[in-house]
PDB file of C-alpha atoms in Angstrom:
ATOM      1  CA  MET A   1       0.000   0.000   0.000  1.00 88.00           C
ATOM      2  CA  THR A   2       0.985   3.636  -0.485  1.00 94.00           C
ATOM      3  CA  ALA A   3       1.016   5.190   2.977  1.00 96.00           C
ATOM      4  CA  TYR A   4      -0.826   8.481   3.428  1.00 97.00           C
ATOM      5  CA  THR A   5       2.327  10.408   4.313  1.00 97.00           C
ATOM      6  CA  GLU A   6       4.182   8.875   1.372  1.00 97.00           C
ATOM      7  CA  LEU A   7       1.456  10.016  -1.023  1.00 95.00           C
ATOM      8  CA  MET A   8       1.483  13.562   0.382  1.00 96.00           C
ATOM      9  CA  THR A   9       5.281  13.759   0.315  1.00 96.00           C
ATOM     10  CA  ALA A  10       5.131  12.975  -3.420  1.00 95.00           C
ATOM     11  CA  LEU A  11       2.907  16.012  -4.085  1.00 95.00           C
ATOM     12  CA  ALA A  12       4.960  17.931  -6.681  1.00 96.00           C
ATOM     13  CA  PRO A  13       4.880  21.699  -7.338  1.00 95.00           C
ATOM     14  CA  THR A  14       4.229  23.024 -10.855  1.00 94.00           C
ATOM     15  CA  ASP A  15       3.934  26.489 -12.414  1.00 90.00           C
ATOM     16  CA  SER A  16       0.172  26.486 -11.788  1.00 87.00           C
ATOM     17  CA  GLY A  17      -0.078  24.481  -8.568  1.00 94.00           C
ATOM     18  CA  PHE A  18       0.721  20.856  -7.770  1.00 97.00           C
ATOM     19  CA  THR A  19       0.404  17.376  -9.224  1.00 97.00           C
ATOM     20  CA  ALA A  20      -0.463  14.176  -7.391  1.00 96.00           C
ATOM     21  CA  HIS A  21      -0.426  10.524  -8.343  1.00 93.00           C
ATOM     22  CA  VAL A  22      -3.031   8.432  -6.528  1.00 94.00           C
ATOM     23  CA  THR A  23      -2.447   4.681  -6.461  1.00 93.00           C
ATOM     24  CA  PRO A  24      -5.327   2.161  -6.727  1.00 93.00           C
ATOM     25  CA  ASP A  25      -5.272   1.470  -2.975  1.00 93.00           C
ATOM     26  CA  TRP A  26      -6.636   4.994  -2.450  1.00 95.00           C
ATOM     27  CA  GLN A  27      -9.456   4.661  -4.963  1.00 93.00           C
ATOM     28  CA  GLN A  28     -13.175   4.058  -4.663  1.00 90.00           C
ATOM     29  CA  GLY A  29     -14.292   2.410  -7.856  1.00 85.00           C
ATOM     30  CA  ARG A  30     -12.963   4.478 -10.765  1.00 84.00           C
ATOM     31  CA  THR A  31     -12.185   7.606  -8.759  1.00 91.00           C
ATOM     32  CA  THR A  32      -9.942   8.812  -5.966  1.00 94.00           C
ATOM     33  CA  TYR A  33     -11.634   8.419  -2.582  1.00 94.00           C
ATOM     34  CA  GLY A  34     -13.467  11.676  -1.777  1.00 95.00           C
ATOM     35  CA  GLY A  35     -11.832  12.188   1.614  1.00 97.00           C
ATOM     36  CA  LEU A  36      -8.405  11.985  -0.003  1.00 97.00           C
ATOM     37  CA  SER A  37      -9.461  14.436  -2.733  1.00 97.00           C
ATOM     38  CA  ALA A  38     -10.471  16.891   0.011  1.00 98.00           C
ATOM     39  CA  ALA A  39      -7.196  16.276   1.872  1.00 98.00           C
ATOM     40  CA  LEU A  40      -5.195  16.914  -1.316  1.00 98.00           C
ATOM     41  CA  CYS A  41      -7.020  20.231  -1.775  1.00 98.00           C
ATOM     42  CA  LEU A  42      -6.156  21.307   1.778  1.00 98.00           C
ATOM     43  CA  GLU A  43      -2.555  20.101   1.530  1.00 98.00           C
ATOM     44  CA  ALA A  44      -2.038  22.055  -1.707  1.00 98.00           C
ATOM     45  CA  ALA A  45      -3.632  25.191  -0.220  1.00 98.00           C
ATOM     46  CA  THR A  46      -1.433  25.193   2.873  1.00 97.00           C
ATOM     47  CA  ARG A  47       1.691  24.611   0.791  1.00 97.00           C
ATOM     48  CA  ALA A  48       0.736  27.456  -1.538  1.00 97.00           C
ATOM     49  CA  VAL A  49       0.157  29.795   1.451  1.00 97.00           C
ATOM     50  CA  PRO A  50       2.418  28.495   4.253  1.00 96.00           C
ATOM     51  CA  ASP A  51       1.438  31.286   6.652  1.00 97.00           C
ATOM     52  CA  ALA A  52      -2.300  30.585   6.354  1.00 97.00           C
ATOM     53  CA  PRO A  53      -4.130  30.703   9.695  1.00 97.00           C
ATOM     54  CA  PRO A  54      -5.907  27.543  10.911  1.00 97.00           C
ATOM     55  CA  LEU A  55      -8.609  26.018   8.732  1.00 98.00           C
ATOM     56  CA  ARG A  56     -12.087  26.739  10.088  1.00 98.00           C
ATOM     57  CA  SER A  57     -14.354  25.288   7.386  1.00 98.00           C
ATOM     58  CA  GLY A  58     -14.353  23.732   3.951  1.00 98.00           C
ATOM     59  CA  GLN A  59     -16.918  23.120   1.226  1.00 98.00           C
ATOM     60  CA  PHE A  60     -16.230  20.442  -1.368  1.00 98.00           C
ATOM     61  CA  ALA A  61     -18.165  19.691  -4.551  1.00 98.00           C
ATOM     62  CA  PHE A  62     -17.262  16.330  -6.071  1.00 97.00           C
ATOM     63  CA  VAL A  63     -17.985  17.288  -9.664  1.00 96.00           C
ATOM     64  CA  GLY A  64     -16.545  14.301 -11.520  1.00 93.00           C
ATOM     65  CA  PRO A  65     -14.192  11.323 -11.222  1.00 92.00           C
ATOM     66  CA  ALA A  66     -10.673  12.070  -9.999  1.00 93.00           C
ATOM     67  CA  ALA A  67      -8.827   9.594 -12.169  1.00 85.00           C
ATOM     68  CA  GLY A  68      -5.322   9.464 -13.623  1.00 80.00           C
ATOM     69  CA  GLU A  69      -2.636  12.032 -12.865  1.00 88.00           C
ATOM     70  CA  LEU A  70      -4.200  14.828 -10.817  1.00 96.00           C
ATOM     71  CA  ALA A  71      -3.492  18.552 -11.113  1.00 97.00           C
ATOM     72  CA  ILE A  72      -4.320  20.847  -8.186  1.00 98.00           C
ATOM     73  CA  GLN A  73      -4.750  24.595  -8.753  1.00 97.00           C
ATOM     74  CA  THR A  74      -5.021  27.028  -5.828  1.00 97.00           C
ATOM     75  CA  THR A  75      -6.348  30.600  -5.806  1.00 97.00           C
ATOM     76  CA  VAL A  76      -6.410  33.164  -3.002  1.00 97.00           C
ATOM     77  CA  LEU A  77      -9.942  34.561  -3.174  1.00 98.00           C
ATOM     78  CA  ARG A  78      -9.521  37.126  -0.405  1.00 98.00           C
ATOM     79  CA  ARG A  79      -7.175  37.732   2.483  1.00 97.00           C
ATOM     80  CA  GLY A  80      -8.044  39.993   5.373  1.00 95.00           C
ATOM     81  CA  LYS A  81      -6.549  40.792   8.757  1.00 93.00           C
ATOM     82  CA  SER A  82      -7.558  37.468  10.326  1.00 95.00           C
ATOM     83  CA  THR A  83      -9.226  35.411   7.577  1.00 97.00           C
ATOM     84  CA  LEU A  84      -8.194  33.823   4.305  1.00 98.00           C
ATOM     85  CA  PHE A  85     -10.504  32.384   1.659  1.00 98.00           C
ATOM     86  CA  MET A  86      -8.994  30.051  -0.907  1.00 98.00           C
ATOM     87  CA  GLY A  87     -10.400  28.237  -3.911  1.00 98.00           C
ATOM     88  CA  VAL A  88      -8.909  24.907  -4.978  1.00 98.00           C
ATOM     89  CA  ASP A  89      -9.647  22.901  -8.118  1.00 98.00           C
ATOM     90  CA  LEU A  90      -8.558  19.278  -8.384  1.00 98.00           C
ATOM     91  CA  VAL A  91      -8.525  18.208 -12.046  1.00 97.00           C
ATOM     92  CA  GLY A  92      -8.273  14.671 -13.414  1.00 94.00           C
ATOM     93  CA  GLU A  93      -7.942  13.227 -16.899  1.00 91.00           C
ATOM     94  CA  GLN A  94     -11.691  13.782 -17.500  1.00 91.00           C
ATOM     95  CA  GLY A  95     -11.701  17.402 -16.329  1.00 95.00           C
ATOM     96  CA  LEU A  96     -12.695  19.097 -13.085  1.00 97.00           C
ATOM     97  CA  ALA A  97     -13.068  16.513 -10.321  1.00 97.00           C
ATOM     98  CA  THR A  98     -13.308  18.476  -7.051  1.00 98.00           C
ATOM     99  CA  ARG A  99     -13.895  22.162  -6.370  1.00 98.00           C
ATOM    100  CA  ALA A 100     -13.169  23.384  -2.852  1.00 98.00           C
ATOM    101  CA  VAL A 101     -13.634  26.652  -0.980  1.00 98.00           C
ATOM    102  CA  LEU A 102     -11.514  26.737   2.167  1.00 98.00           C
ATOM    103  CA  THR A 103     -11.929  29.276   4.966  1.00 98.00           C
ATOM    104  CA  PHE A 104      -9.012  29.929   7.314  1.00 98.00           C
ATOM    105  CA  GLY A 105      -9.207  32.132  10.372  1.00 97.00           C
ATOM    106  CA  ALA A 106      -6.790  33.206  13.076  1.00 96.00           C
ATOM    107  CA  ALA A 107      -7.911  32.701  16.670  1.00 94.00           C
ATOM    108  CA  ARG A 108      -9.353  35.814  18.303  1.00 90.00           C
ATOM    109  CA  GLN A 109      -9.855  36.707  21.937  1.00 90.00           C
ATOM    110  CA  SER A 110     -13.476  36.247  22.951  1.00 91.00           C
ATOM    111  CA  ARG A 111     -15.495  36.311  26.165  1.00 93.00           C
ATOM    112  CA  LEU A 112     -17.633  33.434  24.852  1.00 93.00           C
ATOM    113  CA  SER A 113     -16.863  29.740  25.257  1.00 90.00           C
ATOM    114  CA  HIS A 114     -19.607  27.190  24.611  1.00 91.00           C
ATOM    115  CA  VAL A 115     -19.399  23.536  23.525  1.00 90.00           C
ATOM    116  CA  ASP A 116     -22.499  21.323  23.390  1.00 91.00           C
ATOM    117  CA  LEU A 117     -21.424  18.304  21.360  1.00 94.00           C
ATOM    118  CA  ALA A 118     -20.900  15.429  23.766  1.00 96.00           C
ATOM    119  CA  MET A 119     -19.322  12.251  22.468  1.00 96.00           C
ATOM    120  CA  PRO A 120     -21.678   9.240  22.705  1.00 95.00           C
ATOM    121  CA  ALA A 121     -20.875   6.715  25.413  1.00 96.00           C
ATOM    122  CA  VAL A 122     -19.141   3.839  23.611  1.00 96.00           C
ATOM    123  CA  PRO A 123     -16.700   1.040  24.466  1.00 96.00           C
ATOM    124  CA  PRO A 124     -13.023   1.620  23.603  1.00 95.00           C
ATOM    125  CA  ALA A 125     -11.873   0.630  20.132  1.00 96.00           C
ATOM    126  CA  ALA A 126      -9.917  -2.339  21.524  1.00 94.00           C
ATOM    127  CA  ASP A 127     -13.202  -3.909  22.702  1.00 96.00           C
ATOM    128  CA  CYS A 128     -15.088  -3.449  19.416  1.00 95.00           C
ATOM    129  CA  LEU A 129     -15.533  -5.729  16.405  1.00 93.00           C
ATOM    130  CA  ASP A 130     -14.438  -4.927  12.870  1.00 92.00           C
ATOM    131  CA  PHE A 131     -16.834  -2.748  10.888  1.00 91.00           C
ATOM    132  CA  PHE A 132     -16.075  -4.240   7.470  1.00 86.00           C
ATOM    133  CA  ARG A 133     -16.455  -7.993   7.213  1.00 76.00           C
ATOM    134  CA  ASN A 134     -14.272 -10.163   4.989  1.00 68.00           C
ATOM    135  CA  GLY A 135     -12.697  -7.181   3.202  1.00 63.00           C
ATOM    136  CA  ALA A 136     -16.093  -5.915   1.998  1.00 72.00           C
ATOM    137  CA  GLY A 137     -15.102  -2.239   1.734  1.00 82.00           C
ATOM    138  CA  PRO A 138     -13.780  -0.372  -1.324  1.00 88.00           C
ATOM    139  CA  ASN A 139     -10.033  -0.248  -2.011  1.00 91.00           C
ATOM    140  CA  PHE A 140      -9.261   2.819   0.100  1.00 94.00           C
ATOM    141  CA  THR A 141     -10.679   1.258   3.286  1.00 94.00           C
ATOM    142  CA  GLN A 142      -7.569  -0.893   3.625  1.00 94.00           C
ATOM    143  CA  GLN A 143      -5.773   2.331   4.605  1.00 96.00           C
ATOM    144  CA  PHE A 144      -7.779   2.531   7.853  1.00 96.00           C
ATOM    145  CA  ASP A 145      -8.802   0.449  10.861  1.00 96.00           C
ATOM    146  CA  PHE A 146     -12.582   0.425  11.488  1.00 96.00           C
ATOM    147  CA  LYS A 147     -14.298  -0.781  14.684  1.00 96.00           C
ATOM    148  CA  VAL A 148     -18.060  -0.840  15.325  1.00 95.00           C
ATOM    149  CA  ALA A 149     -18.884   1.279  18.381  1.00 95.00           C
ATOM    150  CA  GLY A 150     -22.679   1.342  17.917  1.00 91.00           C
ATOM    151  CA  GLY A 151     -25.289   2.179  15.305  1.00 83.00           C
ATOM    152  CA  THR A 152     -26.081  -0.270  12.496  1.00 73.00           C
ATOM    153  CA  PRO A 153     -23.249  -2.603  11.393  1.00 70.00           C
ATOM    154  CA  ILE A 154     -22.490  -2.543   7.676  1.00 69.00           C
ATOM    155  CA  GLY A 155     -24.518  -5.137   5.797  1.00 66.00           C
ATOM    156  CA  THR A 156     -27.241  -5.212   8.459  1.00 71.00           C
ATOM    157  CA  PRO A 157     -30.670  -3.682   7.693  1.00 72.00           C
ATOM    158  CA  GLY A 158     -31.775  -1.115  10.230  1.00 73.00           C
ATOM    159  CA  SER A 159     -31.717   2.525  11.189  1.00 84.00           C
ATOM    160  CA  PRO A 160     -29.499   4.554   8.804  1.00 92.00           C
ATOM    161  CA  ASP A 161     -26.786   5.491  11.290  1.00 93.00           C
ATOM    162  CA  PHE A 162     -23.177   4.486  11.962  1.00 95.00           C
ATOM    163  CA  LEU A 163     -21.038   4.925  15.066  1.00 96.00           C
ATOM    164  CA  VAL A 164     -17.512   3.734  14.321  1.00 97.00           C
ATOM    165  CA  TRP A 165     -13.963   4.074  15.634  1.00 97.00           C
ATOM    166  CA  ILE A 166     -11.562   4.856  12.760  1.00 98.00           C
ATOM    167  CA  ARG A 167      -7.774   5.158  12.679  1.00 97.00           C
ATOM    168  CA  HIS A 168      -5.172   5.657   9.937  1.00 97.00           C
ATOM    169  CA  LYS A 169      -2.944   2.607   9.539  1.00 97.00           C
ATOM    170  CA  ASP A 170      -0.134   5.057   8.800  1.00 97.00           C
ATOM    171  CA  PRO A 171       0.906   6.182  12.325  1.00 95.00           C
ATOM    172  CA  ALA A 172       2.518   9.325  10.902  1.00 96.00           C
ATOM    173  CA  ALA A 173      -0.773  10.571   9.396  1.00 96.00           C
ATOM    174  CA  ARG A 174      -1.448  13.185  12.071  1.00 96.00           C
ATOM    175  CA  SER A 175      -1.984  16.439  10.134  1.00 96.00           C
ATOM    176  CA  LEU A 176      -5.310  18.233   9.768  1.00 97.00           C
ATOM    177  CA  ALA A 177      -5.423  17.108   6.128  1.00 97.00           C
ATOM    178  CA  ALA A 178      -5.016  13.526   7.358  1.00 97.00           C
ATOM    179  CA  LEU A 179      -7.929  14.033   9.760  1.00 98.00           C
ATOM    180  CA  ILE A 180     -10.089  15.263   6.877  1.00 98.00           C
ATOM    181  CA  ALA A 181      -9.062  12.248   4.802  1.00 97.00           C
ATOM    182  CA  LEU A 182     -10.279  10.042   7.660  1.00 97.00           C
ATOM    183  CA  ALA A 183     -13.509  11.985   8.283  1.00 97.00           C
ATOM    184  CA  ASP A 184     -15.084  10.774   5.028  1.00 96.00           C
ATOM    185  CA  ALA A 185     -14.071   7.122   5.373  1.00 95.00           C
ATOM    186  CA  LEU A 186     -17.480   5.675   6.322  1.00 94.00           C
ATOM    187  CA  PRO A 187     -19.973   4.662   3.622  1.00 92.00           C
ATOM    188  CA  PRO A 188     -23.175   6.728   3.584  1.00 93.00           C
ATOM    189  CA  PRO A 189     -25.495   5.282   6.267  1.00 93.00           C
ATOM    190  CA  ALA A 190     -28.328   5.242   3.704  1.00 93.00           C
ATOM    191  CA  VAL A 191     -26.842   1.944   2.504  1.00 90.00           C
ATOM    192  CA  THR A 192     -28.417   0.220   5.533  1.00 89.00           C
ATOM    193  CA  LEU A 193     -31.797   0.766   3.829  1.00 89.00           C
ATOM    194  CA  PHE A 194     -30.778  -0.745   0.477  1.00 88.00           C
ATOM    195  CA  PRO A 195     -32.599  -4.018  -0.360  1.00 86.00           C
ATOM    196  CA  GLU A 196     -29.580  -4.967  -2.504  1.00 86.00           C
ATOM    197  CA  ARG A 197     -26.187  -3.514  -3.440  1.00 84.00           C
ATOM    198  CA  ALA A 198     -26.393  -0.352  -5.531  1.00 86.00           C
ATOM    199  CA  PRO A 199     -24.096   2.529  -6.548  1.00 87.00           C
ATOM    200  CA  ILE A 200     -23.685   5.641  -4.383  1.00 90.00           C
ATOM    201  CA  SER A 201     -21.842   8.881  -5.084  1.00 91.00           C
ATOM    202  CA  THR A 202     -21.072  11.814  -2.780  1.00 94.00           C
ATOM    203  CA  MET A 203     -22.135  15.124  -4.327  1.00 96.00           C
ATOM    204  CA  THR A 204     -21.134  17.728  -1.741  1.00 98.00           C
ATOM    205  CA  TRP A 205     -19.449  17.826   1.656  1.00 98.00           C
ATOM    206  CA  SER A 206     -19.400  20.794   4.036  1.00 98.00           C
ATOM    207  CA  LEU A 207     -17.377  20.614   7.235  1.00 98.00           C
ATOM    208  CA  ASP A 208     -16.392  22.808  10.174  1.00 98.00           C
ATOM    209  CA  VAL A 209     -13.132  22.228  12.039  1.00 98.00           C
ATOM    210  CA  LEU A 210     -13.592  22.612  15.796  1.00 97.00           C
ATOM    211  CA  ALA A 211     -10.249  21.381  17.150  1.00 96.00           C
ATOM    212  CA  GLN A 212      -7.227  19.259  16.370  1.00 92.00           C
ATOM    213  CA  PRO A 213      -6.271  16.266  18.530  1.00 91.00           C
ATOM    214  CA  PRO A 214      -2.927  16.092  20.338  1.00 90.00           C
ATOM    215  CA  LEU A 215      -0.156  14.526  18.265  1.00 88.00           C
ATOM    216  CA  GLU A 216       0.674  12.023  21.001  1.00 89.00           C
ATOM    217  CA  ASP A 217      -2.782  10.414  21.393  1.00 93.00           C
ATOM    218  CA  ASP A 218      -3.685   6.909  20.140  1.00 93.00           C
ATOM    219  CA  GLY A 219      -4.976   8.044  16.732  1.00 95.00           C
ATOM    220  CA  TRP A 220      -8.492   6.622  17.157  1.00 97.00           C
ATOM    221  CA  ARG A 221     -11.360   8.902  16.088  1.00 98.00           C
ATOM    222  CA  LEU A 222     -15.017   8.212  16.837  1.00 98.00           C
ATOM    223  CA  MET A 223     -17.238   9.048  13.889  1.00 97.00           C
ATOM    224  CA  LYS A 224     -21.017   9.360  13.959  1.00 97.00           C
ATOM    225  CA  SER A 225     -22.917   9.510  10.677  1.00 96.00           C
ATOM    226  CA  ARG A 226     -26.690   9.500  10.258  1.00 96.00           C
ATOM    227  CA  ALA A 227     -28.924   9.810   7.204  1.00 95.00           C
ATOM    228  CA  ASP A 228     -31.575  12.407   8.034  1.00 95.00           C
ATOM    229  CA  THR A 229     -33.431  11.844   4.759  1.00 95.00           C
ATOM    230  CA  VAL A 230     -33.290   9.583   1.716  1.00 94.00           C
ATOM    231  CA  LEU A 231     -35.603  11.139  -0.876  1.00 95.00           C
ATOM    232  CA  GLU A 232     -35.816  11.332  -4.674  1.00 95.00           C
ATOM    233  CA  GLY A 233     -32.495   9.557  -5.134  1.00 95.00           C
ATOM    234  CA  TYR A 234     -30.491  11.704  -2.685  1.00 96.00           C
ATOM    235  CA  SER A 235     -29.545  11.321   0.962  1.00 96.00           C
ATOM    236  CA  ALA A 236     -28.774  14.198   3.354  1.00 97.00           C
ATOM    237  CA  GLN A 237     -26.580  13.092   6.236  1.00 97.00           C
ATOM    238  CA  ASP A 238     -25.191  14.586   9.433  1.00 97.00           C
ATOM    239  CA  MET A 239     -21.665  13.727  10.619  1.00 98.00           C
ATOM    240  CA  ALA A 240     -19.400  14.369  13.632  1.00 98.00           C
ATOM    241  CA  VAL A 241     -15.916  13.284  14.699  1.00 98.00           C
ATOM    242  CA  TRP A 242     -14.373  13.138  18.206  1.00 98.00           C
ATOM    243  CA  ASP A 243     -10.960  12.110  19.489  1.00 97.00           C
ATOM    244  CA  SER A 244     -10.675   9.330  22.044  1.00 95.00           C
ATOM    245  CA  ALA A 245     -10.669  11.878  24.886  1.00 94.00           C
ATOM    246  CA  GLY A 246     -14.119  13.099  23.811  1.00 96.00           C
ATOM    247  CA  THR A 247     -13.074  16.388  22.208  1.00 97.00           C
ATOM    248  CA  PRO A 248     -15.246  17.255  19.177  1.00 98.00           C
ATOM    249  CA  LEU A 249     -13.018  17.737  16.129  1.00 98.00           C
ATOM    250  CA  ILE A 250     -15.277  18.069  13.076  1.00 98.00           C
ATOM    251  CA  VAL A 251     -18.961  18.487  12.296  1.00 98.00           C
ATOM    252  CA  ALA A 252     -20.178  18.053   8.735  1.00 98.00           C
ATOM    253  CA  ARG A 253     -23.088  17.700   6.335  1.00 98.00           C
ATOM    254  CA  GLN A 254     -23.040  15.627   3.170  1.00 98.00           C
ATOM    255  CA  ASN A 255     -25.336  15.120   0.197  1.00 98.00           C
ATOM    256  CA  VAL A 256     -25.124  11.727  -1.490  1.00 96.00           C
ATOM    257  CA  ALA A 257     -26.712  10.430  -4.694  1.00 96.00           C
ATOM    258  CA  VAL A 258     -28.192   6.936  -4.285  1.00 94.00           C
ATOM    259  CA  PHE A 259     -28.936   4.921  -7.418  1.00 93.00           C
ATOM    260  CA  ILE A 260     -31.722   2.657  -6.206  1.00 87.00           C
TER     261      ILE A 260
END
């Protein structure tokens, strides 16, 4: 397998941005796994603007398949005193694959401090069973460890929700881009309603970054994903990610096309 950090190290600068080569073990069907496409966009943006403040949110439109050699083009949309907006286009051999708008913002002093996003009570990852059975996941899933913490196990009909511990197999994958690559690793929970296997395709993904975990923790992230609706061939889902200490890291919304 191509380790996450190895793939990111190979990101090469060009006159217009960067190029990336994604190996089959990071693919989902005929395209690069969406979480990795988002991570590549963020990695390119932070290399293009090394003094960017911390990422606060990102919006990703998965326009087409990210196949073949990938080109990544970055644009500074606006930079102010504390914020930076960047646009990133990831282009494959068939044209535009992913369009991202990334919002960075420096921390500001504030009298307000409020967090109301408690991690569900779950057993530790070491006590949980594997989420994917008999290698049932797409190619990219071999890059991660998955443990069922609750919700509906994959392949089992039931409520469209997942609660899963996830960890990079690459122990050096500890950057924010690596966290974003991990945060899209679960299949859409709408699949628990499918009467038989059918194609799915993520259309858009919007996320907010709340915190980053300490570099010295165990690498396990608890991810909750629930389909709020599955209507007219599309599913709207709500997502959240915590570290093993219970700190909320990411909240997100995703729209997924379901072909059934």
